[in-house]
Amino acid sequence: MSKPDAKAPPKAPMARLDRLLANLGYGSRREVTDLVARKQVMLDGVVVKDSGAKVAIAADLPTRLTVSGQPLDPPAPLTLLMHKPMDVVCSHREPGRSVYELLPHRWRARIPALSSIGRLDKDTTGLLLITDDGPFLHRVISPKSHVAKRYVATLDRPLRGDEAEVFGAGTLMLDGETDPLASALLEPCGPAEAALTITEGRYHQVRRMFAAVGNHVVSLHRDRIGGLALPADLEPGAWRILTPQEQAAIFA
Ligand code: URA
């Protein structure tokens, strides 16, 4: 048996066209078979006749395969970077408008589903990652990865002056919890404004930390996850696909 060529690029996974389209939310298997029958699917400029044909899911597929004249949606794994605006929720289940409603409608039917990497509160803005890549999601949130998140908080009252020490001590216990918080870095940015870098993701953590030192968060914005900063040109509500370099920057 010949040895695999160590230099050869990894083979792209193959998928049946009808399954691929159904998993990207274009419709049920029957509906996508109908799309193919109506000559709406083209590969390299040629009408696809067999909805059961196998296609290689390579990075260039969206440039080669069109559905109703439009490039194919990006296949999984897909990770997005969003500037989360105010007043949208990160959960599929919570009532109210969700971040998923800011994405193309069809993407809500994708398998695997897209979900946010951690959550921001409804009234927190800033950098949010959304992915269908389970291993990547777990790598970002795993305590072993030490991915820090930075928040800028505007406060109701001026800083007392001892917050950096209290948050940095690694002993602060939040109400109702049994384990102290890991050490966090507080950097004052103004009399009632501070950047707080945390390595955990407990429920309402930043708001509860400031409550523990007698303050109240008026507005909260996440501007950094690991080494990845929220791009300055990304308006609230806007999103784009995360580049491989940005993905690597998270862990840098
Ligand atoms: N901590 C909070 O209190 N809220 C967020 O949205 C994120 C971190």
Coordinates of C-alpha atoms and ligand atoms in Angstrom, one line a residue:
M1 CA 0.0 0.0 0.0
S2 CA 1.4 3.4 -0.9
K3 CA 2.0 5.9 1.9
P4 CA -0.2 9.0 2.0
D5 CA 1.7 12.1 0.6
A6 CA 2.6 14.2 3.7
K7 CA 2.6 17.3 1.6
A8 CA -0.8 16.8 -0.1
P9 CA -3.5 19.1 1.3
P10 CA -6.1 17.4 3.4
K11 CA -9.0 16.1 1.3
A12 CA -12.1 18.1 1.4
P13 CA -15.1 16.3 3.0
M14 CA -17.7 15.1 0.5
A15 CA -21.4 15.6 1.0
R16 CA -24.6 14.8 -1.0
L17 CA -25.8 18.1 -2.5
D18 CA -29.3 17.7 -1.2
R19 CA -28.1 17.1 2.3
L20 CA -25.7 20.0 2.1
L21 CA -28.3 22.4 0.9
A22 CA -30.9 21.2 3.5
N23 CA -28.3 21.6 6.3
L24 CA -27.6 25.2 5.1
G25 CA -31.3 26.0 5.5
Y26 CA -32.3 26.1 1.8
G27 CA -35.3 23.9 2.6
S28 CA -36.2 20.3 3.3
R29 CA -34.6 17.5 1.3
R30 CA -37.7 17.5 -0.9
E31 CA -37.6 21.2 -1.4
V32 CA -33.9 21.3 -2.3
T33 CA -34.5 18.3 -4.7
D34 CA -37.2 20.5 -6.3
L35 CA -34.7 23.5 -6.5
V36 CA -32.3 21.2 -8.4
A37 CA -35.2 19.9 -10.7
R38 CA -36.0 23.6 -11.5
K39 CA -32.3 24.1 -12.6
Q40 CA -31.7 26.6 -9.8
V41 CA -28.4 25.0 -8.7
M42 CA -25.2 25.4 -10.8
L43 CA -21.7 24.1 -10.3
D44 CA -18.9 25.8 -12.2
G45 CA -21.5 27.3 -14.5
V46 CA -23.2 24.0 -15.3
V47 CA -26.7 23.1 -14.2
V48 CA -26.6 20.3 -11.6
K49 CA -29.0 17.5 -12.7
D50 CA -28.7 15.1 -9.8
S51 CA -29.6 16.3 -6.3
G52 CA -27.8 13.2 -4.9
A53 CA -24.5 14.1 -6.5
K54 CA -21.5 14.3 -4.2
V55 CA -19.7 17.6 -3.8
A56 CA -16.4 18.4 -2.1
I57 CA -17.0 20.9 0.7
A58 CA -13.9 23.0 0.0
A59 CA -13.3 26.7 0.9
D60 CA -13.9 27.7 -2.7
L61 CA -17.3 26.0 -3.0
P62 CA -19.4 29.2 -2.5
T63 CA -17.6 30.7 -5.5
R64 CA -18.3 27.7 -7.6
L65 CA -21.8 26.7 -6.6
T66 CA -24.8 29.0 -7.0
V67 CA -28.4 28.6 -5.9
S68 CA -30.9 30.7 -7.7
G69 CA -28.0 32.7 -9.1
Q70 CA -26.5 33.5 -5.7
P71 CA -23.3 32.1 -4.3
L72 CA -23.8 29.2 -1.9
D73 CA -23.9 30.3 1.8
P74 CA -20.6 29.5 3.6
P75 CA -20.7 25.8 4.8
A76 CA -19.8 24.8 8.3
P77 CA -17.6 25.3 10.2
L78 CA -18.5 29.0 10.2
T79 CA -17.6 31.6 12.8
L80 CA -18.8 35.2 12.8
L81 CA -17.7 38.3 14.6
M82 CA -20.5 40.7 15.5
H83 CA -20.8 44.1 17.1
K84 CA -23.7 43.3 19.3
P85 CA -26.0 46.2 19.6
M86 CA -28.2 47.2 22.6
D87 CA -31.6 45.5 23.2
V88 CA -30.9 42.1 21.5
V89 CA -30.6 38.8 23.4
C90 CA -28.0 36.1 22.8
S91 CA -30.2 33.2 23.6
H92 CA -32.4 31.3 21.1
R93 CA -35.0 30.8 23.9
E94 CA -35.2 34.2 25.7
P95 CA -38.1 36.4 24.6
G96 CA -37.1 39.5 22.6
R97 CA -35.2 40.2 19.4
S98 CA -32.1 38.0 19.2
V99 CA -28.7 38.4 17.6
Y100 CA -29.6 35.6 15.2
E101 CA -32.3 37.8 13.7
L102 CA -29.5 40.1 12.5
L103 CA -28.2 37.2 10.3
P104 CA -29.8 36.0 7.0
H105 CA -33.1 34.4 7.8
R106 CA -32.1 31.1 6.2
W107 CA -29.2 30.7 8.7
R108 CA -31.7 30.0 11.5
A109 CA -32.3 26.6 9.9
R110 CA -28.7 25.6 9.6
I111 CA -27.4 22.3 11.0
P112 CA -25.3 22.4 13.0
A113 CA -26.9 25.5 14.5
L114 CA -25.1 28.8 15.1
S115 CA -24.8 29.8 18.7
S116 CA -22.9 32.6 20.5
I117 CA -19.7 31.9 22.3
G118 CA -20.8 32.9 25.8
R119 CA -23.5 35.5 26.2
L120 CA -23.7 39.2 26.6
D121 CA -26.7 40.7 28.5
K122 CA -29.5 42.3 26.5
D123 CA -28.1 45.8 27.4
T124 CA -24.4 44.9 26.9
T125 CA -22.9 45.9 23.6
G126 CA -19.7 44.9 21.8
L127 CA -17.7 42.0 20.5
L128 CA -19.6 38.7 20.2
L129 CA -18.5 35.5 18.4
I130 CA -21.1 33.3 16.9
T131 CA -20.1 29.8 15.7
D132 CA -21.3 26.4 14.6
D133 CA -17.9 24.9 15.4
G134 CA -18.3 23.0 18.7
P135 CA -14.6 22.3 19.3
F136 CA -13.7 26.0 18.6
L137 CA -16.5 27.2 21.0
H138 CA -15.2 24.9 23.8
R139 CA -11.6 26.0 23.2
V140 CA -12.6 29.7 23.6
I141 CA -14.6 29.1 26.8
S142 CA -12.4 26.4 28.4
P143 CA -10.7 27.8 31.5
K144 CA -7.6 25.9 30.2
S145 CA -7.3 28.3 27.3
H146 CA -7.1 31.4 29.6
V147 CA -8.9 33.6 27.1
A148 CA -9.5 36.9 28.8
K149 CA -12.4 39.2 28.0
R150 CA -12.2 43.0 28.4
Y151 CA -15.2 45.1 29.3
V152 CA -15.5 48.9 29.5
A153 CA -18.0 49.9 32.2
T154 CA -19.5 53.3 32.8
L155 CA -20.5 53.5 36.4
D156 CA -23.2 55.3 38.4
R157 CA -20.7 56.6 41.0
P158 CA -17.0 57.5 40.9
L159 CA -14.5 54.7 41.6
R160 CA -13.6 54.5 45.3
G161 CA -10.0 53.8 44.5
D162 CA -9.6 50.3 46.0
E163 CA -11.4 48.4 43.2
A164 CA -8.3 47.3 41.4
E165 CA -7.0 45.7 44.7
V166 CA -10.3 44.1 45.5
F167 CA -10.8 42.6 42.0
G168 CA -7.2 41.6 41.7
A169 CA -7.0 39.7 45.0
G170 CA -8.7 36.6 43.7
T171 CA -10.7 36.4 46.8
L172 CA -13.9 38.3 45.9
M173 CA -17.0 36.2 46.6
L174 CA -20.2 37.1 44.7
D175 CA -23.6 36.9 46.4
G176 CA -24.9 33.3 46.4
E177 CA -21.6 31.7 45.1
T178 CA -19.3 29.3 46.9
D179 CA -16.1 29.9 44.9
P180 CA -14.2 33.2 44.9
L181 CA -13.6 34.9 41.6
A182 CA -10.3 34.6 39.8
S183 CA -8.1 37.7 39.9
A184 CA -9.3 40.3 37.5
L185 CA -7.6 43.4 36.1
L186 CA -9.2 46.8 36.6
E187 CA -7.9 49.8 34.7
P188 CA -9.6 53.2 35.5
C189 CA -10.4 55.2 32.3
G190 CA -12.0 58.2 34.1
P191 CA -13.7 59.1 37.4
A192 CA -16.6 56.8 36.7
E193 CA -15.3 54.6 33.9
A194 CA -13.1 51.5 34.0
A195 CA -11.9 48.7 31.8
L196 CA -12.2 45.3 33.5
T197 CA -10.4 42.2 32.2
I198 CA -11.8 38.9 33.4
T199 CA -11.0 35.3 32.6
E200 CA -14.3 33.7 33.8
G201 CA -17.8 34.0 32.5
R202 CA -20.1 33.9 35.5
Y203 CA -23.7 35.1 35.3
H204 CA -23.8 39.0 35.0
Q205 CA -20.2 38.8 36.3
V206 CA -19.1 42.4 35.6
R207 CA -22.3 44.0 36.9
R208 CA -22.2 41.9 40.1
M209 CA -18.5 42.7 40.6
F210 CA -19.2 46.4 40.6
A211 CA -22.3 45.8 42.8
A212 CA -20.0 44.1 45.3
V213 CA -17.9 47.3 45.6
G214 CA -21.0 49.5 46.1
N215 CA -21.4 50.7 42.5
H216 CA -23.8 50.2 39.6
V217 CA -23.0 49.6 35.9
V218 CA -24.8 52.1 33.8
S219 CA -23.4 50.8 30.4
L220 CA -21.2 47.9 29.5
H221 CA -19.3 47.2 26.3
R222 CA -17.0 44.3 25.5
D223 CA -14.1 45.4 23.3
R224 CA -11.8 42.4 23.4
I225 CA -11.7 38.6 23.6
G226 CA -8.1 37.4 24.1
G227 CA -6.0 39.1 21.5
L228 CA -8.9 40.0 19.3
A229 CA -10.3 43.5 19.4
L230 CA -13.6 44.7 18.2
P231 CA -12.8 46.2 14.7
A232 CA -13.3 49.9 14.8
D233 CA -15.1 49.9 11.5
L234 CA -17.8 47.4 12.6
E235 CA -21.0 49.3 13.4
P236 CA -23.4 48.1 16.1
G237 CA -25.5 45.3 14.5
A238 CA -22.9 44.6 11.8
W239 CA -21.1 41.3 11.5
R240 CA -18.7 39.4 9.2
I241 CA -17.0 36.1 8.9
L242 CA -14.0 35.8 11.3
T243 CA -10.7 35.4 9.4
P244 CA -8.3 32.6 10.3
Q245 CA -5.8 35.3 11.5
E246 CA -8.5 36.7 13.8
Q247 CA -9.3 33.2 15.0
A248 CA -5.6 32.7 15.9
A249 CA -5.4 36.1 17.6
I250 CA -8.0 35.1 20.2
F251 CA -5.4 32.6 21.7
A252 CA -2.3 34.8 21.1
Ligands
URA1 N1 -20.8 40.6 32.6 C1 -22.0 41.1 32.7 O1 -22.4 41.5 33.8 N2 -22.8 41.3 31.6 C2 -22.3 40.9 30.4 O2 -23.1 41.0 29.4 C3 -21.1 40.3 30.3 C4 -20.3 40.2 31.4

